[in-house]
Amino acid sequence: MAEITKVALDAMGGDNAPAEIVKGAVDALSREKSLYLFLVGREDAVKSELSKYDYDKERLEIVPASEVIEMAEPPVNAIRRKKDSSIVVGMKLVREGKADAFVSAGSTGAVLVGGQVIVGRIKGVERPPLAPLFPTENGVSLLIDCGANVDARPSHLVQFAKMGSIYMEHVVGVKDPKVGIVNIGAEEEKGNALVKETFPLLKAEKSIHFIGSVEARDIPRGTADVIVCEAFAGNIILKLFEGVGKTLISEVKKGMMSSFRSKIGALLVKPALKSTLKKFDTAEYGGAPLLGLNGLVVKTHGSSKAKEISNTIVQCVTFKKQKINEKIRESIQAEAAAEE
Amino acid sequence: MAEITKVALDAMGGDNAPAEIVKGAVDALSREKSLYLFLVGREDAVKSELSKYDYDKERLEIVPASEVIEMAEPPVNAIRRKKDSSIVVGMKLVREGKADAFVSAGSTGAVLVGGQVIVGRIKGVERPPLAPLFPTENGVSLLIDCGANVDARPSHLVQFAKMGSIYMEHVVGVKDPKVGIVNIGAEEEKGNALVKETFPLLKAEKSIHFIGSVEARDIPRGTADVIVCEAFAGNIILKLFEGVGKTLISEVKKGMMSSFRSKIGALLVKPALKSTLKKFDTAEYGGAPLLGLNGLVVKTHGSSKAKEISNTIVQCVTFKKQKINEKIRESIQAEAAAEE
């Protein structure tokens, strides 16, 4: 019998909770037989949503949590005070070993803080990075770090590169993933102080496949599989990527609706365009893992619908099967041993 | 009679020099009667291009320069050694007051170094920012700084905000331009060390219309007219903007060509899409000024064609007519006086 992966789900997190979260959970249960789910949240609300579906009741359990952390709450305070929130209760399941993973579409800040404070870091990991996948011309790349802790040190970036490589190779299935550092020019001597200090460290790191600097204009082309950067830059890249995409697509649509002739054309190109744009739909790729913790924590988009939730839950199974955290632990401890 | 604006043009800079540069120069001369041009470069090459056109010979002069600074040359060395390059000779015309402005599609690094070393900074300006305009849903925004000097200080960013506001108001014609600082969240307490230090300074600055933090996802929507950031972030934003746009447009085109039905549709939507995409064509907006120098220096895209060169030259006339440098000088000196 296959090993069971136990995933705790924040049933109250995100714009479409609990309806889409519950729907996604039910969908994941039917897709993946080795899955056991904890739905963490307000019992009545979750029950009422669940009553709409037929699902394997032996593999799903409701864990009551009476509070909800709102998007706008200061995260440190929220984690400290709302002990009975779905995020705190769900993360405790991971800390206590009852769940392998926690998935939330709720407040990014609270998930990041909770991950560090409740789930805790793997020994040796200096800073757990948030690492979303995003679509490129070649498939997907991992952007690491997009978290909330900015002003990183070079040693952080080296760990990001190692953890990101392990994730891309064993969860996404990219053999010998290419690692690039975000820079403002291709030459080694370019960059800000952080990049200049980090570059030689990455170059010397034998466990990764470092290809040097990646300019922002090459990121969408998929030049590197693992894109290393400090979180301020990572946030800019991720959000600008979404913003430019949204603006361009809406302008293209507006353009198509501007004349009778183009409206007819739009009807004809629509099916073909739909599949193109689907490639650039981040929901296809599931949530962003917060790596380097004693358990898996995944943040999905606040606007997540059932599909993204379901895809993210299924990712957790691969994460466990591939023993990602054991691999990260070994990699980080090898580093510590080498330094002694 | 209108005041004459004298523009020195790097006839040898960029991928399409000298043909497109000369063509753009001739075009600008016919558009703008108060213009006098110096074409700086290899005399025979420039003459041979000029011989193709009819133009007002009394308002155009060739200034010989035998050398060319290549794109890949280390800029500081190139400016120091190639005394007879089109960039060095052209910038000297500005320093000596013979020209009001210098326009180049050549090496960005050399233009930035030459601007500081040869043309020189306005007294009180700590760091001259490179400030390209880019298209948004609302029109255009100015992204300041995208230069080569990274790791800026808060006082630099405050000057960028002031110079950018002057440019947007008087050259682009946006009344009371909104200034935002690039950040990873809307709240005042968010950001890296630089942003946190700069935020209250911008808030206290009475000569600008500061609206607070701007998240990268809102940049394409045109939320702010002047987007202030340090050059590492600015370079990422500018290049990712171009990269995502290019990738999406090429994928949309590929999608349209994927079936017979969609090909017919593509023919019908083409004219409408063309005008939409034109809005996102950076060539429409001319080059990026390097602000805060004793004269105007403008860098255009390396791939510039005649249209961008011509638009950029015409911008220089507005820059002079609006006395932008006088306004910058006053604004910076008011700051110095206030500090005393």
XYZ file of C-alpha atoms in Angstrom:
680
model
C 0.000 0.000 0.000
C 1.205 3.461 -0.883
C 2.407 5.740 1.883
C -0.251 8.205 3.003
C 0.340 11.954 2.632
C -1.559 13.971 5.197
C -2.371 17.551 4.214
C -3.913 20.164 6.496
C -5.922 22.708 4.569
C -6.793 26.243 5.658
C -10.498 26.100 4.851
C -10.967 29.766 5.767
C -8.107 31.361 3.776
C -8.414 33.415 0.598
C -11.092 35.317 -1.278
C -13.130 32.228 -2.116
C -13.094 30.404 1.218
C -14.565 28.101 2.273
C -16.496 27.168 -0.913
C -13.593 26.825 -3.386
C -11.222 25.393 -0.795
C -13.632 22.611 0.081
C -14.365 21.968 -3.597
C -10.640 21.725 -4.331
C -10.152 19.368 -1.384
C -12.859 17.016 -2.595
C -11.372 17.084 -6.080
C -7.869 16.279 -4.816
C -9.202 13.371 -2.739
C -10.682 11.772 -5.824
C -7.532 12.365 -7.906
C -5.044 11.060 -5.380
C -5.819 7.914 -3.433
C -2.857 8.129 -1.043
C -4.155 11.383 0.403
C -5.643 12.161 3.807
C -7.043 15.655 4.430
C -7.658 17.830 7.462
C -10.034 20.692 6.726
C -9.211 23.325 9.325
C -11.799 26.019 9.985
C -15.278 26.841 11.228
C -17.039 23.524 11.534
C -20.513 24.601 10.430
C -19.284 26.496 7.386
C -17.048 23.634 6.275
C -19.726 21.008 6.904
C -22.273 22.962 4.934
C -19.911 23.136 1.935
C -18.970 19.473 2.245
C -22.620 18.468 2.193
C -22.692 19.433 -1.495
C -20.303 16.660 -2.483
C -19.826 12.947 -2.469
C -16.389 12.038 -1.166
C -14.467 9.382 0.740
C -15.333 10.263 4.330
C -12.630 7.975 5.696
C -9.930 10.216 4.230
C -11.230 13.608 5.282
C -11.543 15.065 8.736
C -12.712 18.475 9.917
C -10.499 20.122 12.521
C -12.393 22.974 14.172
C -10.797 26.429 14.390
C -13.010 29.302 15.404
C -10.890 32.266 14.312
C -9.806 33.629 10.928
C -6.722 35.761 10.281
C -7.692 38.568 7.914
C -5.510 39.670 4.986
C -4.821 43.099 6.437
C -3.849 42.027 9.981
C -0.227 42.565 11.036
C 1.045 38.976 10.742
C 3.216 38.680 13.855
C 0.410 39.870 16.111
C -2.183 37.751 14.364
C -0.159 34.540 14.780
C 0.525 35.360 18.418
C -3.035 36.271 19.380
C -5.337 34.158 17.250
C -4.398 30.794 18.745
C -7.586 29.237 17.431
C -7.244 30.522 13.868
C -7.217 28.094 10.953
C -3.591 29.017 10.160
C -2.278 28.462 13.682
C -4.285 25.274 14.246
C -3.331 23.871 10.820
C 0.354 24.609 11.275
C 0.337 22.968 14.691
C -0.833 19.762 13.012
C 2.361 19.907 10.951
C 4.562 20.712 13.917
C 3.111 17.798 15.881
C 3.721 15.449 12.961
C -0.013 14.797 12.456
C 0.133 16.385 9.002
C 2.928 16.415 6.426
C 1.889 19.676 4.841
C -0.200 22.788 5.358
C -1.832 24.641 2.459
C -3.333 28.117 2.732
C -4.720 30.780 0.408
C -4.819 33.192 3.345
C -2.578 36.062 4.426
C 0.921 35.610 2.986
C 2.460 37.411 5.909
C 0.742 35.175 8.454
C 1.725 32.033 6.541
C 5.356 33.155 6.412
C 5.478 34.104 10.074
C 3.572 31.009 11.170
C 5.842 28.790 9.096
C 8.894 30.065 10.912
C 7.408 30.374 14.389
C 5.101 27.352 14.541
C 6.431 24.805 12.029
C 10.030 25.881 12.516
C 13.127 25.768 10.328
C 15.178 22.735 9.402
C 18.402 22.891 11.410
C 20.962 24.917 9.496
C 18.467 26.737 7.268
C 19.040 30.440 7.846
C 15.917 31.777 6.170
C 13.023 29.824 4.616
C 12.298 31.200 1.132
C 8.908 31.427 -0.558
C 9.401 29.996 -4.034
C 6.585 30.280 -6.591
C 6.697 28.613 -9.979
C 5.860 30.815 -12.908
C 5.274 30.149 -16.599
C 7.952 30.767 -19.231
C 8.329 30.039 -22.928
C 10.092 26.780 -21.970
C 7.760 25.582 -19.236
C 8.164 26.854 -15.687
C 10.866 28.444 -13.556
C 11.144 28.700 -9.784
C 11.578 32.216 -8.422
C 13.293 32.036 -5.043
C 12.835 34.135 -2.765
C 9.532 36.029 -2.909
C 8.964 36.046 0.846
C 8.568 38.881 3.273
C 12.107 38.998 4.684
C 14.072 41.395 2.539
C 17.720 42.536 2.626
C 19.119 38.993 2.475
C 22.753 38.029 2.965
C 24.882 36.118 0.415
C 24.710 32.917 2.502
C 20.909 33.054 2.328
C 21.009 33.224 -1.449
C 23.332 30.222 -1.637
C 20.888 28.187 0.444
C 18.007 29.379 -1.766
C 19.909 28.089 -4.795
C 20.410 24.676 -3.219
C 16.849 24.284 -1.941
C 15.407 25.565 -5.217
C 17.486 23.089 -7.217
C 16.274 20.178 -5.098
C 12.650 21.279 -5.547
C 12.906 21.764 -9.317
C 14.679 18.459 -9.832
C 12.519 16.234 -7.629
C 9.100 17.883 -7.526
C 8.911 19.532 -10.943
C 11.143 16.945 -12.641
C 13.738 19.170 -14.311
C 16.988 17.235 -14.506
C 20.083 19.152 -13.397
C 18.212 22.464 -13.138
C 20.028 25.588 -14.296
C 20.466 28.194 -11.575
C 20.778 31.906 -12.412
C 21.085 34.979 -10.207
C 18.974 38.021 -11.084
C 21.279 40.796 -12.229
C 21.324 43.982 -14.297
C 23.886 42.727 -16.800
C 25.420 39.472 -17.924
C 28.978 40.265 -16.817
C 30.307 38.887 -13.540
C 31.486 42.297 -12.318
C 28.006 43.853 -12.632
C 25.394 44.066 -9.919
C 24.708 45.501 -6.506
C 26.798 44.679 -3.440
C 24.707 41.586 -2.599
C 24.944 40.086 -6.089
C 28.658 40.779 -6.368
C 29.312 38.972 -3.096
C 26.977 36.086 -3.885
C 28.161 35.410 -7.438
C 31.519 33.759 -6.571
C 29.869 31.692 -3.819
C 27.336 30.289 -6.279
C 30.077 29.704 -8.820
C 32.036 27.676 -6.254
C 29.017 25.639 -5.128
C 29.434 22.165 -6.629
C 25.991 20.798 -5.784
C 24.188 23.180 -8.154
C 24.336 23.927 -11.883
C 25.089 27.647 -11.829
C 24.863 29.441 -15.172
C 25.631 32.987 -13.972
C 23.607 36.188 -14.165
C 20.123 36.342 -15.631
C 18.794 39.682 -16.828
C 15.145 40.366 -16.088
C 14.308 40.492 -19.776
C 15.418 36.836 -20.127
C 13.359 35.514 -17.196
C 10.160 35.008 -19.265
C 12.200 33.113 -21.862
C 13.020 30.423 -19.317
C 16.797 30.898 -19.497
C 17.216 29.496 -15.965
C 15.098 26.954 -14.083
C 15.899 28.364 -10.656
C 16.003 32.160 -10.465
C 17.764 33.269 -7.293
C 17.186 36.718 -5.860
C 16.568 38.569 -2.637
C 12.910 38.888 -1.664
C 12.467 42.577 -2.525
C 13.535 41.886 -6.111
C 11.591 38.605 -6.124
C 8.383 40.350 -5.137
C 8.871 42.946 -7.845
C 9.470 40.290 -10.481
C 6.511 38.146 -9.484
C 4.044 40.980 -9.223
C 5.201 42.834 -12.304
C 4.974 39.583 -14.245
C 1.341 39.269 -13.220
C 0.646 42.959 -13.740
C 2.103 43.258 -17.228
C 0.401 40.042 -18.283
C -2.963 41.250 -17.058
C -2.618 44.673 -18.686
C -1.498 43.295 -22.029
C -4.191 40.645 -22.186
C -6.878 43.165 -21.299
C -5.572 45.601 -23.925
C -5.467 42.843 -26.552
C -9.072 41.962 -25.722
C -10.123 45.610 -25.861
C -8.333 45.939 -29.204
C -10.232 42.945 -30.562
C -13.552 44.446 -29.541
C -12.852 47.794 -31.203
C -14.445 47.145 -34.603
C -17.009 44.857 -36.173
C -14.370 43.224 -38.305
C -12.113 42.513 -35.343
C -15.027 41.161 -33.286
C -15.644 38.508 -35.928
C -11.917 37.754 -35.935
C -11.916 37.492 -32.148
C -14.565 34.766 -32.293
C -12.352 32.783 -34.643
C -9.090 33.152 -32.699
C -10.698 32.652 -29.290
C -10.241 28.883 -28.869
C -6.608 29.031 -29.983
C -5.844 32.007 -27.755
C -7.485 30.368 -24.795
C -5.008 27.515 -24.768
C -2.128 29.977 -25.191
C -3.277 32.091 -22.273
C -3.876 29.003 -20.151
C -0.124 28.453 -20.295
C 0.295 31.805 -18.574
C -2.333 31.123 -15.939
C -0.467 30.761 -12.666
C -3.308 28.635 -11.214
C -2.077 25.786 -13.419
C 1.097 25.469 -11.392
C -0.252 25.241 -7.869
C 0.946 27.209 -4.910
C 4.328 28.482 -3.769
C 6.177 26.309 -1.242
C 7.868 27.865 1.750
C 11.027 25.771 1.735
C 13.386 24.768 4.532
C 10.762 24.118 7.220
C 10.153 20.998 9.330
C 7.244 20.063 7.126
C 5.815 21.533 3.960
C 3.936 24.841 3.962
C 2.398 26.028 0.703
C 0.878 29.433 -0.008
C -1.598 29.590 -2.881
C -2.961 32.762 -4.462
C -5.482 34.696 -2.406
C -7.806 34.406 -5.415
C -7.378 30.616 -5.595
C -10.228 28.582 -6.980
C -10.795 24.863 -6.546
C -8.412 23.926 -9.367
C -5.407 25.655 -7.808
C -6.207 24.215 -4.386
C -6.496 20.730 -5.835
C -3.262 21.036 -7.835
C -1.452 22.305 -4.765
C -2.638 19.433 -2.578
C -1.485 16.921 -5.182
C 1.945 18.658 -5.250
C 2.258 17.907 -1.554
C 2.126 14.188 -2.314
C 5.073 14.468 -4.689
C 6.921 16.564 -2.132
C 6.541 13.824 0.454
C 7.211 10.904 -1.902
C 10.373 12.546 -3.150
C 11.540 13.136 0.405
C 12.323 16.778 -0.389
C 12.873 17.789 3.198
C 15.289 14.922 3.815
C 17.188 16.038 0.709
C 17.259 19.659 1.886
C 18.465 18.556 5.312
C 21.294 16.518 3.799
C 22.309 19.349 1.475
C 22.361 21.957 4.244
C 24.180 19.646 6.644
C 26.798 18.794 4.017
C 27.426 22.530 3.815
C 27.738 22.832 7.589
C 30.103 19.839 7.672
C 32.263 21.320 4.903
C 32.593 24.538 6.873
C 33.845 22.811 10.009
C 11.995 84.200 -33.861
C 11.911 81.040 -31.799
C 14.940 80.158 -29.744
C 17.171 77.585 -31.437
C 17.714 74.173 -29.781
C 21.043 72.647 -30.733
C 21.228 68.869 -30.532
C 24.372 66.785 -30.987
C 23.604 63.348 -32.324
C 25.755 60.229 -31.981
C 25.626 59.167 -35.619
C 27.574 55.971 -34.873
C 25.606 54.624 -31.878
C 23.214 51.668 -31.854
C 22.454 48.674 -34.032
C 21.192 50.711 -36.974
C 23.830 53.429 -37.162
C 24.478 55.482 -39.119
C 21.570 54.863 -41.552
C 18.607 55.142 -39.164
C 20.234 57.875 -37.082
C 20.745 60.077 -40.105
C 17.241 59.333 -41.372
C 15.794 60.277 -37.977
C 17.841 63.467 -37.903
C 16.573 64.569 -41.302
C 13.018 63.791 -40.221
C 13.344 65.805 -36.995
C 14.758 68.787 -38.935
C 11.687 68.916 -41.119
C 9.308 68.518 -38.146
C 10.878 71.130 -35.929
C 12.010 74.413 -37.417
C 13.796 75.719 -34.310
C 16.278 72.852 -34.428
C 19.980 72.826 -35.285
C 21.761 69.464 -35.495
C 25.334 68.275 -35.136
C 25.844 64.813 -36.604
C 28.871 63.424 -34.786
C 30.704 60.499 -36.387
C 32.738 59.254 -39.305
C 32.450 61.932 -41.924
C 32.354 59.747 -45.026
C 29.757 57.359 -43.595
C 27.515 60.197 -42.432
C 27.888 62.115 -45.708
C 27.015 59.073 -47.736
C 23.798 58.579 -45.729
C 22.922 62.268 -45.889
C 23.289 62.252 -49.677
C 20.069 60.199 -49.843
C 17.954 63.033 -48.481
C 16.862 66.551 -49.132
C 17.222 68.671 -45.986
C 17.940 72.180 -44.762
C 21.730 72.273 -44.986
C 21.916 75.474 -42.967
C 20.639 73.661 -39.889
C 22.780 70.553 -39.992
C 26.507 70.217 -39.510
C 28.769 67.153 -39.507
C 31.263 67.021 -36.633
C 33.940 64.439 -37.423
C 34.784 61.750 -34.856
C 36.943 58.872 -36.015
C 36.306 56.366 -33.219
C 33.290 54.350 -32.117
C 32.684 52.984 -28.617
C 31.390 49.434 -28.932
C 28.521 48.087 -26.820
C 30.701 45.556 -24.996
C 33.547 47.904 -24.045
C 34.040 48.658 -20.335
C 32.560 52.173 -20.229
C 35.025 53.967 -17.957
C 37.998 52.852 -20.048
C 36.227 53.590 -23.300
C 35.388 57.174 -22.299
C 38.931 57.727 -21.053
C 40.742 56.290 -24.072
C 38.574 56.977 -27.091
C 38.924 60.756 -27.070
C 37.828 60.942 -30.689
C 34.740 58.751 -30.318
C 31.334 60.085 -31.318
C 30.160 59.914 -27.681
C 33.103 61.851 -26.252
C 33.148 64.439 -29.050
C 29.357 64.890 -28.912
C 29.306 65.299 -25.142
C 32.089 67.860 -25.314
C 29.854 69.971 -27.546
C 27.357 70.031 -24.665
C 29.989 70.768 -22.048
C 31.313 73.682 -24.123
C 27.794 75.058 -24.529
C 27.829 74.552 -28.304
C 24.978 72.064 -28.038
C 22.041 71.950 -25.625
C 21.611 68.212 -25.783
C 23.314 64.986 -26.789
C 21.381 61.970 -28.068
C 22.856 58.491 -28.430
C 21.632 54.970 -29.168
C 25.088 53.655 -28.263
C 26.480 51.933 -25.159
C 24.337 52.791 -22.112
C 27.335 52.455 -19.821
C 29.432 54.860 -21.883
C 26.577 57.381 -22.077
C 26.106 57.250 -18.300
C 29.818 57.555 -17.541
C 30.361 60.234 -20.178
C 27.378 62.197 -18.902
C 28.873 62.395 -15.418
C 32.514 62.795 -16.404
C 32.267 65.019 -19.496
C 28.964 66.918 -19.249
C 29.056 67.000 -15.442
C 26.393 67.232 -12.782
C 24.318 70.263 -11.831
C 25.662 71.575 -8.536
C 23.947 69.774 -5.663
C 22.777 66.776 -7.714
C 24.211 63.715 -5.996
C 23.564 61.166 -8.702
C 22.086 61.719 -12.185
C 19.307 59.179 -12.804
C 18.400 57.573 -16.118
C 14.641 57.927 -16.431
C 12.815 56.134 -19.248
C 9.138 56.623 -19.988
C 7.115 53.484 -20.395
C 3.549 52.783 -21.514
C 0.748 52.103 -19.039
C -3.018 51.742 -19.256
C -3.309 55.473 -18.495
C -0.617 56.811 -20.798
C 3.006 56.835 -19.691
C 4.950 56.758 -16.439
C 8.527 57.770 -15.722
C 10.681 55.100 -14.106
C 13.509 56.756 -12.207
C 16.323 55.419 -11.766
C 17.313 52.792 -14.339
C 20.961 53.798 -14.507
C 24.116 51.853 -13.786
C 24.813 53.097 -10.256
C 23.071 50.752 -7.862
C 22.783 50.717 -4.046
C 21.444 54.269 -3.830
C 20.949 56.250 -0.618
C 17.632 57.773 0.550
C 18.782 61.295 -0.376
C 19.359 60.108 -3.953
C 15.809 58.814 -4.179
C 14.385 62.090 -2.917
C 16.264 63.966 -5.639
C 15.021 61.436 -8.220
C 11.447 62.166 -7.119
C 11.948 65.911 -7.521
C 13.707 65.741 -10.886
C 11.213 63.176 -12.186
C 8.277 65.354 -11.169
C 9.722 68.339 -12.997
C 10.252 66.268 -16.135
C 6.779 64.723 -16.120
C 5.082 68.043 -15.489
C 6.944 70.191 -17.987
C 8.135 67.837 -20.721
C 5.381 65.207 -20.736
C 2.676 67.626 -19.612
C 1.208 65.764 -16.614
C -0.101 68.323 -14.139
C 0.902 67.730 -10.513
C 2.375 64.279 -11.249
C 1.775 61.543 -8.668
C 4.986 60.123 -7.212
C 5.143 56.556 -5.866
C 7.987 54.513 -4.419
C 8.366 50.909 -5.562
C 7.601 48.637 -2.648
C 6.483 45.117 -1.819
C 3.301 46.165 -0.053
C 1.103 49.194 0.295
C 1.715 49.746 4.020
C 4.189 52.370 5.175
C 6.064 49.941 7.455
C 6.815 47.516 4.605
C 9.922 47.467 2.470
C 13.648 47.031 2.597
C 15.947 49.269 4.612
C 16.291 51.799 1.770
C 12.556 52.152 1.206
C 11.796 52.418 4.906
C 14.301 55.233 5.275
C 13.182 57.019 2.120
C 9.419 56.848 2.689
C 9.168 59.513 5.449
C 11.526 61.815 3.530
C 9.287 61.667 0.463
C 6.227 62.136 2.627
C 7.738 65.296 4.103
C 8.797 66.707 0.735
C 6.400 69.528 -0.067
C 7.455 70.129 -3.667
C 6.183 66.753 -4.878
C 2.819 64.967 -4.863
C 3.752 61.759 -3.020
C 1.111 59.021 -3.013
C 3.053 56.357 -1.086
C 4.106 52.853 -2.036
C 3.419 51.350 -5.431
C 3.416 47.587 -5.789
C 4.962 46.221 -8.965
C 1.645 44.753 -10.086
C 0.152 48.264 -10.200
C 2.939 49.835 -12.252
C 1.433 48.822 -15.635
C -1.897 50.281 -14.550
C -0.369 53.728 -14.343
C -1.105 54.238 -10.641
C 1.790 56.710 -10.332
C 3.262 59.063 -12.920
C 6.743 59.058 -11.402
C 7.922 55.680 -10.124
C 10.896 56.104 -7.808
C 13.282 53.245 -7.154
C 16.936 52.393 -6.854
C 18.619 51.447 -10.127
C 18.886 47.687 -9.501
C 15.108 47.502 -9.048
C 14.575 49.970 -11.908
C 16.575 47.850 -14.307
C 14.621 44.747 -13.315
C 11.303 46.527 -13.822
C 12.222 48.021 -17.169
C 13.674 44.847 -18.621
C 11.042 42.506 -17.263
C 8.379 44.826 -18.669
C 9.952 44.472 -22.114
C 10.563 40.744 -21.671
C 7.069 39.783 -20.530
C 5.537 41.946 -23.255
C 7.652 40.319 -25.945
C 6.959 36.785 -24.715
C 3.217 37.315 -24.407
C 2.878 38.971 -27.799
C 4.885 36.222 -29.469
C 2.805 33.533 -27.736
C -0.435 35.270 -28.761
C 0.808 35.369 -32.362
C 1.842 31.704 -32.223
C -1.570 30.833 -30.764
C -3.304 32.636 -33.621
C -1.304 30.722 -36.211
C -2.117 27.333 -34.666
C -5.205 26.441 -36.718
C -6.812 27.355 -40.027
C -9.759 28.900 -38.234
C -7.588 31.052 -36.008
C -5.457 32.157 -38.974
C -8.527 33.615 -40.659
C -9.456 35.268 -37.372
C -5.943 36.668 -37.066
C -6.298 38.424 -40.430
C -9.448 40.098 -39.183
C -8.142 41.235 -35.795
C -4.732 42.325 -37.111
C -5.469 46.020 -37.808
C -7.154 46.484 -34.430
C -4.380 44.667 -32.576
C -1.725 46.665 -34.343
C -2.939 49.932 -32.884
C -3.215 48.327 -29.430
C 0.317 47.006 -29.573
C 1.590 50.329 -30.900
C 0.611 51.780 -27.537
C 3.073 49.383 -25.932
C 5.854 50.133 -28.366
C 8.516 51.975 -26.400
C 9.817 53.640 -29.589
C 6.732 55.871 -29.503
C 7.963 57.609 -26.392
C 11.481 58.603 -27.384
C 14.623 58.014 -25.376
C 15.418 58.071 -21.669
C 16.869 61.323 -20.322
C 19.817 61.281 -17.963
C 18.652 64.008 -15.594
C 20.598 66.403 -13.403
C 23.443 67.169 -15.804
C 24.719 70.500 -17.108
C 22.906 69.920 -20.369
C 20.572 67.224 -21.591
C 21.812 63.725 -22.392
C 19.312 61.223 -23.799
C 19.856 57.508 -24.291
C 17.656 55.838 -26.889
C 17.258 52.086 -27.374
C 20.186 50.296 -29.003
C 17.692 49.047 -31.588
C 16.415 52.569 -32.323
C 15.083 53.274 -35.776
C 14.566 56.679 -37.395
C 11.223 57.257 -35.698
C 12.591 56.922 -32.158
C 15.587 59.107 -33.004
C 13.349 61.771 -34.496
C 10.937 61.688 -31.512
C 13.851 61.951 -29.104
C 15.346 64.955 -30.879
C 12.000 66.734 -30.792
C 11.771 66.001 -27.023
C 15.019 67.928 -26.587
C 13.333 71.050 -27.925
C 10.604 70.810 -25.269
C 13.266 70.164 -22.633
C 15.033 73.370 -23.555
C 11.898 75.487 -24.053
C 10.570 74.414 -20.674
C 13.906 75.288 -19.042
C 13.980 71.911 -17.295
C 17.543 72.249 -16.114
C 16.904 75.670 -14.639
C 13.944 74.189 -12.796
C 16.020 71.262 -11.514
C 18.743 73.652 -10.390
C 16.241 75.781 -8.463
C 14.618 72.747 -6.874
C 17.928 71.234 -5.740
C 19.222 74.567 -4.501
C 16.028 75.196 -2.541
C 16.738 71.893 -0.825
C 20.342 72.874 -0.067
C 19.176 76.248 1.282
C 16.555 74.601 3.483
C 19.217 72.386 4.991
C 21.498 75.241 5.930
